PDB file of C-alpha atoms in Angstrom:
ATOM      1  CA  UNK A   1     108.609 181.101 100.844  1.00  0.00           C
ATOM      2  CA  UNK A   2     110.143 183.458 103.408  1.00  0.00           C
ATOM      3  CA  UNK A   3     109.029 181.219 106.270  1.00  0.00           C
ATOM      4  CA  UNK A   4     109.901 177.924 104.566  1.00  0.00           C
ATOM      5  CA  UNK A   5     112.846 177.120 106.850  1.00  0.00           C
ATOM      6  CA  UNK A   6     110.893 177.864 110.021  1.00  0.00           C
ATOM      7  CA  UNK A   7     108.042 175.638 108.819  1.00  0.00           C
ATOM      8  CA  UNK A   8     110.422 172.807 107.908  1.00  0.00           C
ATOM      9  CA  UNK A   9     112.166 173.013 111.285  1.00  0.00           C
ATOM     10  CA  UNK A  10     108.826 173.038 113.117  1.00  0.00           C
ATOM     11  CA  UNK A  11     107.651 169.981 111.194  1.00  0.00           C
ATOM     12  CA  UNK A  12     110.835 167.934 111.732  1.00  0.00           C
ATOM     13  CA  UNK A  13     112.449 169.286 114.941  1.00  0.00           C
ATOM     14  CA  UNK A  14     114.349 166.057 115.715  1.00  0.00           C
ATOM     15  CA  UNK A  15     116.073 165.913 112.308  1.00  0.00           C
ATOM     16  CA  UNK A  16     119.765 166.741 111.993  1.00  0.00           C
ATOM     17  CA  UNK A  17     119.380 168.054 108.440  1.00  0.00           C
ATOM     18  CA  UNK A  18     116.456 168.709 106.104  1.00  0.00           C
ATOM     19  CA  UNK A  19     117.154 168.603 102.374  1.00  0.00           C
ATOM     20  CA  UNK A  20     114.626 170.027  99.951  1.00  0.00           C
ATOM     21  CA  UNK A  21     114.619 171.042  96.309  1.00  0.00           C
ATOM     22  CA  UNK A  22     112.524 172.359  93.467  1.00  0.00           C
ATOM     23  CA  UNK A  23     113.412 176.032  93.987  1.00  0.00           C
ATOM     24  CA  UNK A  24     116.677 175.571  92.020  1.00  0.00           C
ATOM     25  CA  UNK A  25     118.432 177.902  94.485  1.00  0.00           C
ATOM     26  CA  UNK A  26     121.378 176.602  96.502  1.00  0.00           C
ATOM     27  CA  UNK A  27     120.906 177.074 100.268  1.00  0.00           C
ATOM     28  CA  UNK A  28     123.115 176.123 103.219  1.00  0.00           C
ATOM     29  CA  UNK A  29     121.241 177.291 106.331  1.00  0.00           C
ATOM     30  CA  UNK A  30     123.427 175.756 109.057  1.00  0.00           C
ATOM     31  CA  UNK A  31     123.169 178.417 111.774  1.00  0.00           C
ATOM     32  CA  UNK A  32     120.309 176.603 113.535  1.00  0.00           C
ATOM     33  CA  UNK A  33     119.478 172.911 113.835  1.00  0.00           C
ATOM     34  CA  UNK A  34     118.111 171.151 112.018  1.00  0.00           C
ATOM     35  CA  UNK A  35     120.116 172.396 109.081  1.00  0.00           C
ATOM     36  CA  UNK A  36     118.083 173.303 106.005  1.00  0.00           C
ATOM     37  CA  UNK A  37     119.822 172.480 102.748  1.00  0.00           C
ATOM     38  CA  UNK A  38     118.933 172.840  99.091  1.00  0.00           C
ATOM     39  CA  UNK A  39     121.529 171.640  96.568  1.00  0.00           C
ATOM     40  CA  UNK A  40     120.299 173.983  93.836  1.00  0.00           C
ATOM     41  CA  UNK A  41     120.087 172.836  90.230  1.00  0.00           C
ATOM     42  CA  UNK A  42     122.454 170.646  88.262  1.00  0.00           C
ATOM     43  CA  UNK A  43     120.909 171.343  84.879  1.00  0.00           C
ATOM     44  CA  UNK A  44     121.100 174.342  82.596  1.00  0.00           C
ATOM     45  CA  UNK A  45     117.585 175.726  83.062  1.00  0.00           C
ATOM     46  CA  UNK A  46     116.712 178.073  85.953  1.00  0.00           C
ATOM     47  CA  UNK A  47     120.073 177.616  87.684  1.00  0.00           C
ATOM     48  CA  UNK A  48     120.213 181.125  89.200  1.00  0.00           C
ATOM     49  CA  UNK A  49     123.891 181.712  88.554  1.00  0.00           C
ATOM     50  CA  UNK A  50     125.027 178.317  87.325  1.00  0.00           C
ATOM     51  CA  UNK A  51     124.743 174.664  88.121  1.00  0.00           C
ATOM     52  CA  UNK A  52     125.391 173.676  91.745  1.00  0.00           C
ATOM     53  CA  UNK A  53     125.379 170.846  94.256  1.00  0.00           C
ATOM     54  CA  UNK A  54     126.148 170.299  97.947  1.00  0.00           C
ATOM     55  CA  UNK A  55     128.395 167.713  99.561  1.00  0.00           C
ATOM     56  CA  UNK A  56     127.277 166.427 102.962  1.00  0.00           C
ATOM     57  CA  UNK A  57     129.994 164.609 104.911  1.00  0.00           C
ATOM     58  CA  UNK A  58     128.699 162.596 107.847  1.00  0.00           C
ATOM     59  CA  UNK A  59     130.831 161.112 110.602  1.00  0.00           C
ATOM     60  CA  UNK A  60     130.154 159.714 114.054  1.00  0.00           C
ATOM     61  CA  UNK A  61     131.187 162.955 115.770  1.00  0.00           C
ATOM     62  CA  UNK A  62     130.760 165.633 113.104  1.00  0.00           C
ATOM     63  CA  UNK A  63     128.662 166.591 110.086  1.00  0.00           C
ATOM     64  CA  UNK A  64     129.895 169.009 107.453  1.00  0.00           C
ATOM     65  CA  UNK A  65     128.267 170.513 104.364  1.00  0.00           C
ATOM     66  CA  UNK A  66     130.250 172.060 101.542  1.00  0.00           C
ATOM     67  CA  UNK A  67     129.420 174.301  98.634  1.00  0.00           C
ATOM     68  CA  UNK A  68     129.614 172.346  95.422  1.00  0.00           C
ATOM     69  CA  UNK A  69     129.219 175.197  92.956  1.00  0.00           C
ATOM     70  CA  UNK A  70     130.726 174.770  89.516  1.00  0.00           C
TER      71      UNK A  70
END
């Protein structure tokens, strides 16, 4: 799992953002493109600190991702 972001970026180098799930851990890795994002878990089980989500705002000139923790 430690190399997951490098593998995702190598597989989809032309992407602007890669969104994945299943780990239930919120991640906003935006230091390098493509961004690697995981919204976390919205339910009550295995939330690792509480339910969470991410908000991705997309515009013609700028993309922004925000922490949607509850």
